[in-house]
Coordinates of N, CA, C and O in Angstrom, one line a residue:
X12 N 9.2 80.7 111.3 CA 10.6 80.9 111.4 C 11.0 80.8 112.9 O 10.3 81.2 113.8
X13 N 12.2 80.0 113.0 CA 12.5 80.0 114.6 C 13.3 81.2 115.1 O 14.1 81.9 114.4
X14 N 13.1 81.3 116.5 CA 13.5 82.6 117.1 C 15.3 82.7 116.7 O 15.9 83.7 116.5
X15 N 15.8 81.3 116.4 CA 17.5 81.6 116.4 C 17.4 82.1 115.1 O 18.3 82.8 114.9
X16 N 16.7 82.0 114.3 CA 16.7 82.8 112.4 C 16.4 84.5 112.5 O 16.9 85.2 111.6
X17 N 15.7 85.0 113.5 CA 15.3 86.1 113.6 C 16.3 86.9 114.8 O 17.0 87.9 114.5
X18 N 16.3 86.4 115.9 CA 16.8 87.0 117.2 C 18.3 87.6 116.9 O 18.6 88.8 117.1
X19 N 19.0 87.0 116.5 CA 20.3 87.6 116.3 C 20.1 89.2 115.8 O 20.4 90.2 116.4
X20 N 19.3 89.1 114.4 CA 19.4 90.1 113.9 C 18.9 91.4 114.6 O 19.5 92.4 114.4
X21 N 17.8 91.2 115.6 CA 17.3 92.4 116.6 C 18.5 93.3 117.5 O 19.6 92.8 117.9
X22 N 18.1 94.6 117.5 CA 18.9 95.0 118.6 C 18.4 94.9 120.2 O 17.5 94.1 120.5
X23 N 18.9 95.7 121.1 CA 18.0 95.7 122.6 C 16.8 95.9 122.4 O 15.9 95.1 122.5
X24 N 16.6 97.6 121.9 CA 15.1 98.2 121.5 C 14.3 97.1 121.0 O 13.2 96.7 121.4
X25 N 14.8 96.6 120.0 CA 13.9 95.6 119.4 C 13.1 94.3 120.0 O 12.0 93.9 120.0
X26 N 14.4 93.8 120.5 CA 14.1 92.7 121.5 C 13.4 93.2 122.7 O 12.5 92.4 123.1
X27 N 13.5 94.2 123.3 CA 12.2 94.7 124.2 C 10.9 94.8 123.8 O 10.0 94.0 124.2
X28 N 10.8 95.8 122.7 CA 9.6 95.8 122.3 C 8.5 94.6 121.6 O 7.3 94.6 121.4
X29 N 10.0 93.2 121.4 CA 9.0 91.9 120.9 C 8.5 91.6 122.1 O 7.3 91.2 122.2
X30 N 9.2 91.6 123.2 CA 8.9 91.0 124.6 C 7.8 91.7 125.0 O 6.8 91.0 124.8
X31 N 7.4 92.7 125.4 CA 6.2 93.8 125.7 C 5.3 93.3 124.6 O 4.4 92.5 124.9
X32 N 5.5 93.6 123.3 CA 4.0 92.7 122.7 C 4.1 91.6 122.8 O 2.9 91.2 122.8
X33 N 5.0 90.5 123.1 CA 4.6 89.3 123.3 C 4.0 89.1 125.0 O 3.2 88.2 125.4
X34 N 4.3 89.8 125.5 CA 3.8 89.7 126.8 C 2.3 90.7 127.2 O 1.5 90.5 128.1
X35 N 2.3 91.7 126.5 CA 1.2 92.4 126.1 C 0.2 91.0 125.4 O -0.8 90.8 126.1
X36 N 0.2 90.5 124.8 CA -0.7 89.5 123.9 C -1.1 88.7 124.7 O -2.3 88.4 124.8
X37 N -0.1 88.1 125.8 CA -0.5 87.0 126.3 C -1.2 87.2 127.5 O -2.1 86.5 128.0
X38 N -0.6 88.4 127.9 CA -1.8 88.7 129.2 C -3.2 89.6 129.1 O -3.9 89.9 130.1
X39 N -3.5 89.8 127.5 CA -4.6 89.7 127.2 C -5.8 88.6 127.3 O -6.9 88.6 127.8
X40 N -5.1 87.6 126.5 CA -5.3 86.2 126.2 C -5.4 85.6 127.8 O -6.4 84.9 128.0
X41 N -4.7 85.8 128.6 CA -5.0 85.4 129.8 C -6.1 85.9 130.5 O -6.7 85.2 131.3
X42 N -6.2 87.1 130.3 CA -7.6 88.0 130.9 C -8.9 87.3 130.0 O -10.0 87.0 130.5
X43 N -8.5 87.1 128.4 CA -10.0 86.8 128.4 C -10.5 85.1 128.8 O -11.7 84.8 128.9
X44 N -9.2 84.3 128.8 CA -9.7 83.2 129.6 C -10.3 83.1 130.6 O -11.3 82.4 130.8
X45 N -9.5 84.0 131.4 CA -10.3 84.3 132.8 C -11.5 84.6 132.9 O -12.4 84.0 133.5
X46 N -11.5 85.7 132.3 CA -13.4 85.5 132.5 C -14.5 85.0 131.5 O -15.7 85.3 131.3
X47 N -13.8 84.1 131.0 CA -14.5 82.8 130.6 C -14.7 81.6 131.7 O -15.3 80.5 131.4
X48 N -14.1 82.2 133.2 CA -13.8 81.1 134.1 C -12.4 79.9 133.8 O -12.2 78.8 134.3
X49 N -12.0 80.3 133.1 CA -10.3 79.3 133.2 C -9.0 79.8 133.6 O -8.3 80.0 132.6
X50 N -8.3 80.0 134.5 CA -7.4 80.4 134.9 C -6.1 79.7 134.8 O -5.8 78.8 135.5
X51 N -5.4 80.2 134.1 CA -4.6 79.6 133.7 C -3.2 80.4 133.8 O -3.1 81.6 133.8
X52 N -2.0 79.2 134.1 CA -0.7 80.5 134.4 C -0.2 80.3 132.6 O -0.7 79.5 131.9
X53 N 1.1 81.5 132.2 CA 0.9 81.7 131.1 C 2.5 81.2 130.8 O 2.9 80.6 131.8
X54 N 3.6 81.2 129.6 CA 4.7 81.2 129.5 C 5.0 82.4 128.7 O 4.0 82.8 128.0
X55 N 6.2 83.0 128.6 CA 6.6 83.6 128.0 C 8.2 83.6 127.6 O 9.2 83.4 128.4
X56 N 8.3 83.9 126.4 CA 10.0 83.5 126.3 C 10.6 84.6 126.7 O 9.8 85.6 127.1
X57 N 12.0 84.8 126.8 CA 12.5 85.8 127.3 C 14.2 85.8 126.8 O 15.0 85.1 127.4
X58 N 14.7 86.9 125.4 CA 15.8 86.9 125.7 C 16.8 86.9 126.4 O 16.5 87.4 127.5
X59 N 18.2 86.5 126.2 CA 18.8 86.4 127.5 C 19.4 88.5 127.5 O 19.6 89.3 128.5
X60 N 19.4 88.5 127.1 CA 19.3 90.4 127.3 C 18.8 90.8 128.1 O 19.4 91.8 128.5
X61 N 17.1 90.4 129.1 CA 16.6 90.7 129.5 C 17.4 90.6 131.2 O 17.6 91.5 132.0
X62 N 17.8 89.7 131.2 CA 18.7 89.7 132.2 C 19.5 90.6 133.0 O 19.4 90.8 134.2
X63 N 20.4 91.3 132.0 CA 20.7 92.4 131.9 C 20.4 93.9 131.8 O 21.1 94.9 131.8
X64 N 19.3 93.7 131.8 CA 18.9 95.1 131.0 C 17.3 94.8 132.2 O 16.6 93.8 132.4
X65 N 17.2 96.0 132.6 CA 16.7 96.4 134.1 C 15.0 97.1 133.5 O 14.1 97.5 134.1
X66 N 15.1 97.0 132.3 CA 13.6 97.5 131.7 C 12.6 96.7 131.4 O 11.4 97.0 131.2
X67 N 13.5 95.2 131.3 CA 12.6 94.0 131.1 C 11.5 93.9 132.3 O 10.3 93.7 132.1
X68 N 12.1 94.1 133.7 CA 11.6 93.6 135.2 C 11.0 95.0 135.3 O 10.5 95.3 136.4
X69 N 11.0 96.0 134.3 CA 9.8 97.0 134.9 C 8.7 97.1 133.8 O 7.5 97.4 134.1
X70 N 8.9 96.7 132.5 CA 7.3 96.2 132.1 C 6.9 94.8 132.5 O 5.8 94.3 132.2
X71 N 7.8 94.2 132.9 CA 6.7 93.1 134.0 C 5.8 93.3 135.5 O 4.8 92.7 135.9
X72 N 6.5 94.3 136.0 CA 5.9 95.6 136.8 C 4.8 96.2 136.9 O 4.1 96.3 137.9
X73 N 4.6 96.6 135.6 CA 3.5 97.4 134.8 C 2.3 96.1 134.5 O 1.1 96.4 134.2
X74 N 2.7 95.2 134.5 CA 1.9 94.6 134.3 C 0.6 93.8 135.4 O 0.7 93.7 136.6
X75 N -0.5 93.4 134.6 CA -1.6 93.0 135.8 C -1.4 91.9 136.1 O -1.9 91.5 137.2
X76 N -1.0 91.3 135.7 CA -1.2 89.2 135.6 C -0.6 89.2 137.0 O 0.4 89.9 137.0
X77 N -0.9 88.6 138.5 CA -0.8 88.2 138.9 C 1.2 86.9 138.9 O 1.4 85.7 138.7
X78 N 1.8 87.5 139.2 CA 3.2 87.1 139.2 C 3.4 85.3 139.2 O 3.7 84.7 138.2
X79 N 3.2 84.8 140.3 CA 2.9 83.5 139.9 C 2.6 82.6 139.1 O 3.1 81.5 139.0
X80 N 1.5 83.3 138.3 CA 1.1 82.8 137.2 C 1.4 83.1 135.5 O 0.8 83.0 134.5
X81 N 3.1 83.6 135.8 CA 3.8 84.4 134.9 C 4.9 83.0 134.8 O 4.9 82.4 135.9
X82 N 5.6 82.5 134.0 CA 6.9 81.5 133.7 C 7.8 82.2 132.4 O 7.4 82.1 131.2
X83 N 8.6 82.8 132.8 CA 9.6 83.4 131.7 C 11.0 82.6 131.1 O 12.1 82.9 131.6
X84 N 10.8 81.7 130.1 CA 11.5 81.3 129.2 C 12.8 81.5 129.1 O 12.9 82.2 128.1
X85 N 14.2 81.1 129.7 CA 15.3 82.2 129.1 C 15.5 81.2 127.5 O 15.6 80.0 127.4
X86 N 15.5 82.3 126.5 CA 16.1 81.5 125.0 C 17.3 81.6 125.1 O 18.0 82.3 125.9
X87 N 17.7 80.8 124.3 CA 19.2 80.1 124.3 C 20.0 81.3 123.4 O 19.4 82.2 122.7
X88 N 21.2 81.1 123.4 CA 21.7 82.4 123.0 C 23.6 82.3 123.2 O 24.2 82.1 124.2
X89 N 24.1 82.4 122.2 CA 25.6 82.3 122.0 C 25.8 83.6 123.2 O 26.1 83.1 124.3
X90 N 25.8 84.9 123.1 CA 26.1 85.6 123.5 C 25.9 85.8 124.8 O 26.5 86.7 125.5
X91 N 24.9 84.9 125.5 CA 25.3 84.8 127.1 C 26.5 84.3 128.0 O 26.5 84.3 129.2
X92 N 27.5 83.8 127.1 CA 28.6 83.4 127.8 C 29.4 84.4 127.9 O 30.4 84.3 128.6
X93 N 29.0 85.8 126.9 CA 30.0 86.9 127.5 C 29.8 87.7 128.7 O 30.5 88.6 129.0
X94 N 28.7 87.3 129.4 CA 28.2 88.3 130.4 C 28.5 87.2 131.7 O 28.3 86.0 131.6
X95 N 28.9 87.9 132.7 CA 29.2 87.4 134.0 C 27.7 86.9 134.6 O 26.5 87.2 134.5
X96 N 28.6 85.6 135.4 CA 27.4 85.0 135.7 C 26.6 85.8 136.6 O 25.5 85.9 136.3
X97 N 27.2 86.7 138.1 CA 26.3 86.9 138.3 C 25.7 88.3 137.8 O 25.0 88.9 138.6
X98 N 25.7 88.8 137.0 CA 25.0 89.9 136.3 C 23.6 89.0 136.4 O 22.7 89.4 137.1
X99 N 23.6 87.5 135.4 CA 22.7 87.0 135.0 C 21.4 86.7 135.8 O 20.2 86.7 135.6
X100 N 22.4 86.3 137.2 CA 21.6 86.0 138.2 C 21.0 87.0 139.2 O 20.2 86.8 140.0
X101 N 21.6 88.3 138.9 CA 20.7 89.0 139.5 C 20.0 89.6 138.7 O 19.3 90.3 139.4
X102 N 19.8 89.8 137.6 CA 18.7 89.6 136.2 C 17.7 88.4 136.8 O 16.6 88.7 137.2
X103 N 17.9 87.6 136.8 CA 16.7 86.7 137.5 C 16.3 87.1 138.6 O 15.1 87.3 138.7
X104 N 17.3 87.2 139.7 CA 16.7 87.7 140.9 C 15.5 88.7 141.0 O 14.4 88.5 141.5
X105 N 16.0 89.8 140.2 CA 14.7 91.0 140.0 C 13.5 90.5 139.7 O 12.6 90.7 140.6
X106 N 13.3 90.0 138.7 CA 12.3 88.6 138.0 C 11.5 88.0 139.4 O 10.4 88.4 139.8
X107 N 12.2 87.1 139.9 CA 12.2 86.3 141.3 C 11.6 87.5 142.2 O 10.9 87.0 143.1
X108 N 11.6 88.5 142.2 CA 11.6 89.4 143.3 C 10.0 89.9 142.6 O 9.0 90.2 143.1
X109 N 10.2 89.9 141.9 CA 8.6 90.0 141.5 C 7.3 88.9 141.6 O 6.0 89.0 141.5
X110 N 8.2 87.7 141.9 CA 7.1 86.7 142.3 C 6.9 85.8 140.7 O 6.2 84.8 140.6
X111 N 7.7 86.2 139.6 CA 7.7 85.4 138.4 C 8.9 84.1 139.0 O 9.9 84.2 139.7
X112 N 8.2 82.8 138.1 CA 9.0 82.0 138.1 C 10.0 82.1 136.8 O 9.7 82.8 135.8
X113 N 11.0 81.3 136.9 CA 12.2 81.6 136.0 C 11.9 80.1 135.4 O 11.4 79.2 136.1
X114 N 12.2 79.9 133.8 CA 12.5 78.3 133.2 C 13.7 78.0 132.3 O 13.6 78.5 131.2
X115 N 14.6 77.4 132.5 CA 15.8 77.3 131.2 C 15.2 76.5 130.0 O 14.9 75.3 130.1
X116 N 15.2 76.8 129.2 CA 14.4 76.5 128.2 C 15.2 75.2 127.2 O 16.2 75.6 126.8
X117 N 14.9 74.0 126.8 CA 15.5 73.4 125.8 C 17.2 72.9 126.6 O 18.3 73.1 126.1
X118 N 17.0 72.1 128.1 CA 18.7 71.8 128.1 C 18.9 70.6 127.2 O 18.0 69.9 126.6
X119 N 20.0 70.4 127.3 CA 20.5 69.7 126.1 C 20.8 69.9 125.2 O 21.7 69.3 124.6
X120 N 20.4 71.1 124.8 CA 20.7 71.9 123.2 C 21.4 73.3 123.0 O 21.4 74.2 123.9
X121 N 21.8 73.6 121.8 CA 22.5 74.9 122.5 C 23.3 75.2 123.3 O 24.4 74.6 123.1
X122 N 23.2 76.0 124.2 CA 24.2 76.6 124.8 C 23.6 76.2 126.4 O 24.3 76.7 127.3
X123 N 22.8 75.5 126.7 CA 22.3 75.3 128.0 C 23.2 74.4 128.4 O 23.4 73.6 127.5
X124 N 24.1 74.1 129.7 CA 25.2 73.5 130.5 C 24.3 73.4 131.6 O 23.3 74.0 131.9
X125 N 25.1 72.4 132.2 CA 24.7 71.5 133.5 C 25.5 73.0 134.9 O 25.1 73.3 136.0
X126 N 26.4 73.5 134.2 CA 26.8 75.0 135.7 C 25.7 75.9 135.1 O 25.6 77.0 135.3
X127 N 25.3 75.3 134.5 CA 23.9 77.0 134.3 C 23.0 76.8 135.4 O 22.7 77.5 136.3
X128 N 22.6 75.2 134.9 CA 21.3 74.4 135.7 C 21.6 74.4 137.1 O 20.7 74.3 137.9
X129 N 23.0 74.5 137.6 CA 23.3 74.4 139.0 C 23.2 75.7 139.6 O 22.6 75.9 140.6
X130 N 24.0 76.8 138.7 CA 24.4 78.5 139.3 C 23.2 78.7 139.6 O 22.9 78.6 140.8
X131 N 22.0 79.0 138.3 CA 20.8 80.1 138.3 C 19.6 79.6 138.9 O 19.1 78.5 138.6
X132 N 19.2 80.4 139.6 CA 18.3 80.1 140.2 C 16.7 79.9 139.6 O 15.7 80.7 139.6
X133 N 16.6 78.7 139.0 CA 15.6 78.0 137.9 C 14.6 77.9 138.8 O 14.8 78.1 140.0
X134 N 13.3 77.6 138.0 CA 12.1 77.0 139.0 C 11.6 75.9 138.0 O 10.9 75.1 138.5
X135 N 12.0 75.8 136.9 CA 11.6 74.6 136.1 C 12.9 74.6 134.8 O 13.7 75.4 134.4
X136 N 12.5 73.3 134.6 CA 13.9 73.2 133.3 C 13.2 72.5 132.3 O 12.3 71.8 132.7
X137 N 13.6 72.6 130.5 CA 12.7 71.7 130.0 C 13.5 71.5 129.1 O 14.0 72.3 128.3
X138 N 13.6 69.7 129.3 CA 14.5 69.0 128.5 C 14.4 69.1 127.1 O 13.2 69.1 126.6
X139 N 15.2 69.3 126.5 CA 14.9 69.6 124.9 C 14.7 67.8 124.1 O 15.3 66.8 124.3
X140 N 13.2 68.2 123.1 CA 12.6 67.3 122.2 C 13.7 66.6 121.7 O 13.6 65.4 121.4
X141 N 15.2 67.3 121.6 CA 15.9 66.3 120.5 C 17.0 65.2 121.4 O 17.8 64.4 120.9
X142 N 16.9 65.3 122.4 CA 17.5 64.6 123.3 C 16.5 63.3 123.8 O 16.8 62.5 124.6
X143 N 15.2 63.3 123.1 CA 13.9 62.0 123.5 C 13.7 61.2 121.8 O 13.2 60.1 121.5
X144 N 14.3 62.2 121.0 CA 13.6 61.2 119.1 C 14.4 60.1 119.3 O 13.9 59.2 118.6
X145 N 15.9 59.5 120.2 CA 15.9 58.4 119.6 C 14.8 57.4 120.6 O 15.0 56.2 120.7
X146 N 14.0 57.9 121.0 CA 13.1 56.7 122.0 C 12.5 55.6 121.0 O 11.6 54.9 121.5
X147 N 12.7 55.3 119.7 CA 11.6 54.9 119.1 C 13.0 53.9 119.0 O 12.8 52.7 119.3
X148 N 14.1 54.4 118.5 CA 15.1 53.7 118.1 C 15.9 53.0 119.2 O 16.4 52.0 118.6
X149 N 16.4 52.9 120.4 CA 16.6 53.3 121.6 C 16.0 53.3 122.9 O 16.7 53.8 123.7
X150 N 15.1 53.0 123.3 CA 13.7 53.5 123.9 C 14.7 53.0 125.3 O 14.1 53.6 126.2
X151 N 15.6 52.3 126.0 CA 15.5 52.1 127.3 C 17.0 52.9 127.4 O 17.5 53.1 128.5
X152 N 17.5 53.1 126.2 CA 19.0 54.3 127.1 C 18.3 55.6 127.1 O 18.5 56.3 128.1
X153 N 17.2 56.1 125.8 CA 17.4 57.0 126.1 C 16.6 57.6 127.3 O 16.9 58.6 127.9
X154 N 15.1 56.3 127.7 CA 14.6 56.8 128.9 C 15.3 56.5 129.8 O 14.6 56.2 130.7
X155 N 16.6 56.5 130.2 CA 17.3 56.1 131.2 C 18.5 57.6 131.5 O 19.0 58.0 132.6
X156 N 18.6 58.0 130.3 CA 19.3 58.5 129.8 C 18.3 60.4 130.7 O 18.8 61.2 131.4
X157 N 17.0 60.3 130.2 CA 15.6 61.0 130.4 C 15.8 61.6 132.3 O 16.0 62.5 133.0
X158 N 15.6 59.8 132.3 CA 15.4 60.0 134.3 C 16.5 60.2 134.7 O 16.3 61.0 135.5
X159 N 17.7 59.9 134.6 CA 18.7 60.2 135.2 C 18.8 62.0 134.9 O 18.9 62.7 136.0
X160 N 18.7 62.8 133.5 CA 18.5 64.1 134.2 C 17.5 64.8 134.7 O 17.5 66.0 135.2
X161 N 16.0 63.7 134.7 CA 14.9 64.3 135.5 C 15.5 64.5 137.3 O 15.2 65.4 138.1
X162 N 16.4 63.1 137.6 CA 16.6 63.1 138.8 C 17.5 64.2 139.3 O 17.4 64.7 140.4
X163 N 18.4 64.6 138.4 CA 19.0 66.2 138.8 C 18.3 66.8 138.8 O 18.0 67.1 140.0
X164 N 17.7 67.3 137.9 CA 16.5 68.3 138.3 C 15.9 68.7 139.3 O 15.8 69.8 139.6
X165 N 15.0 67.3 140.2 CA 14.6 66.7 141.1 C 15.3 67.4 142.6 O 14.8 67.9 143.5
X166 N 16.9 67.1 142.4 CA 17.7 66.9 143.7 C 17.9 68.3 143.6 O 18.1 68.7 144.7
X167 N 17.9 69.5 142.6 CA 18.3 71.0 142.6 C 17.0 71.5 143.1 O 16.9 72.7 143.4
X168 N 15.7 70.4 143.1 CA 14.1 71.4 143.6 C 13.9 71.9 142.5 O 13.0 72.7 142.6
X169 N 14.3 71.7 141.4 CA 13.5 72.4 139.9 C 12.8 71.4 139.1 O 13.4 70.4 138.7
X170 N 11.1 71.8 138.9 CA 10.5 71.3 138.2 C 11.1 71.0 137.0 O 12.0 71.7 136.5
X171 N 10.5 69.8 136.2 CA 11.0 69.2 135.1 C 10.1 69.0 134.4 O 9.2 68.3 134.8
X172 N 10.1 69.4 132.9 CA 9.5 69.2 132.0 C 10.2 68.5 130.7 O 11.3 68.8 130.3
X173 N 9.6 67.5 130.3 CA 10.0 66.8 128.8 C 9.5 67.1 127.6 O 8.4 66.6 127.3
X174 N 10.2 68.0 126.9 CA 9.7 68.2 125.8 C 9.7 66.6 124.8 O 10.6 65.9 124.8
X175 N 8.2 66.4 123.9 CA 8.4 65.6 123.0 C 8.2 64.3 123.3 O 8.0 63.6 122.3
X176 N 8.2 63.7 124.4 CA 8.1 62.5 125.3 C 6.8 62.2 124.9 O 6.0 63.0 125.3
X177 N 6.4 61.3 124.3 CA 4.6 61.1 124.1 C 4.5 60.2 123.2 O 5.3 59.3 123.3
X178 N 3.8 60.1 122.3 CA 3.2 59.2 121.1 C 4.4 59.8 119.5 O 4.5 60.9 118.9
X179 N 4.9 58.6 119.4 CA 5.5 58.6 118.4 C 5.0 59.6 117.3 O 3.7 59.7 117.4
X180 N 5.4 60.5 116.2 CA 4.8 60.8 115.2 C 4.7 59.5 114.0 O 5.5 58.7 113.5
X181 N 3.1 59.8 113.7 CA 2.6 58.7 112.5 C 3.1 59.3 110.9 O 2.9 58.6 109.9

């Protein structure tokens, strides 16, 4: 089930507590990599609630992982357009101030806008999968289409990631 089928329905409490075990899990899983000798940085998603709400940036606090090697997800979400931008941005800031990097998750789709990608202070952006399927049909607008918002990306200093860009499905 995708997070837009379930997420609505949660309240705050709830949505914290998926985040703490989802982040609880993964920095387990990161510890036992580690001493397997693989060090690896981790992702985690992150309602846009979290932003807001000042309890998210203290169980990331609490936590051991090493900050750097933390990337927090924002999911997409109708209800971030009622909250003032900079609430949002200093919701990231806190984040930022812990040494986590910030990611906008999926632009192209949803609710992600080109004044998000400019306001908030991103460290990576990841183009959404459905903005690359016509490559098979299309292959030189839409890689054209690709680089031209890789090169925004690029000129704001935010890493760029392409979701879905690869080997056609057989």
């Amino acid at each position: 089930m995708s997070p837009g089928h379930f997420l609505p329905a949660l309240n705050a409490d709830d949505l914290l507590h998926l985040f703490r075990e989802g982040l609880r899990q993964a920095l387990a899983q990161r510890a036992l990599l580690a001493a397997a000798g693989h060090t690896l940085d981790i992702t985690v998603n992150l309602p846009p609630a979290a932003l807001y709400d000042p309890r998210y940036a203290t169980a990331l606090g609490a936590s051991n992982c090493p900050p750097r090697a933390l990337l927090l997800e924002i999911l997409e979400n109708a209800s971030e357009a009622e909250h003032a931008l900079g609430s949002a941005v200093a919701g990231m800031l806190a984040f930022k101030a812990l040494g986590v990097r910030m990611a906008v998750d999926d632009l192209g789709a949803g609710h992600s806008s080109l004044a998000r990608l400019r306001q908030w202070p991103f460290d990576r952006v990841k183009i959404d999968q459905t903005l690359v399927r016509d490559v098979v049909a299309d292959p030189l607008r839409t890689l054209r289409f690709i680089r031209q918002l890789t090169l925004l990306g690029q000129a704001l200093g935010i890493e760029v990631v392409v979701e879905g860009l690869g080997k056609p499905p057989a």
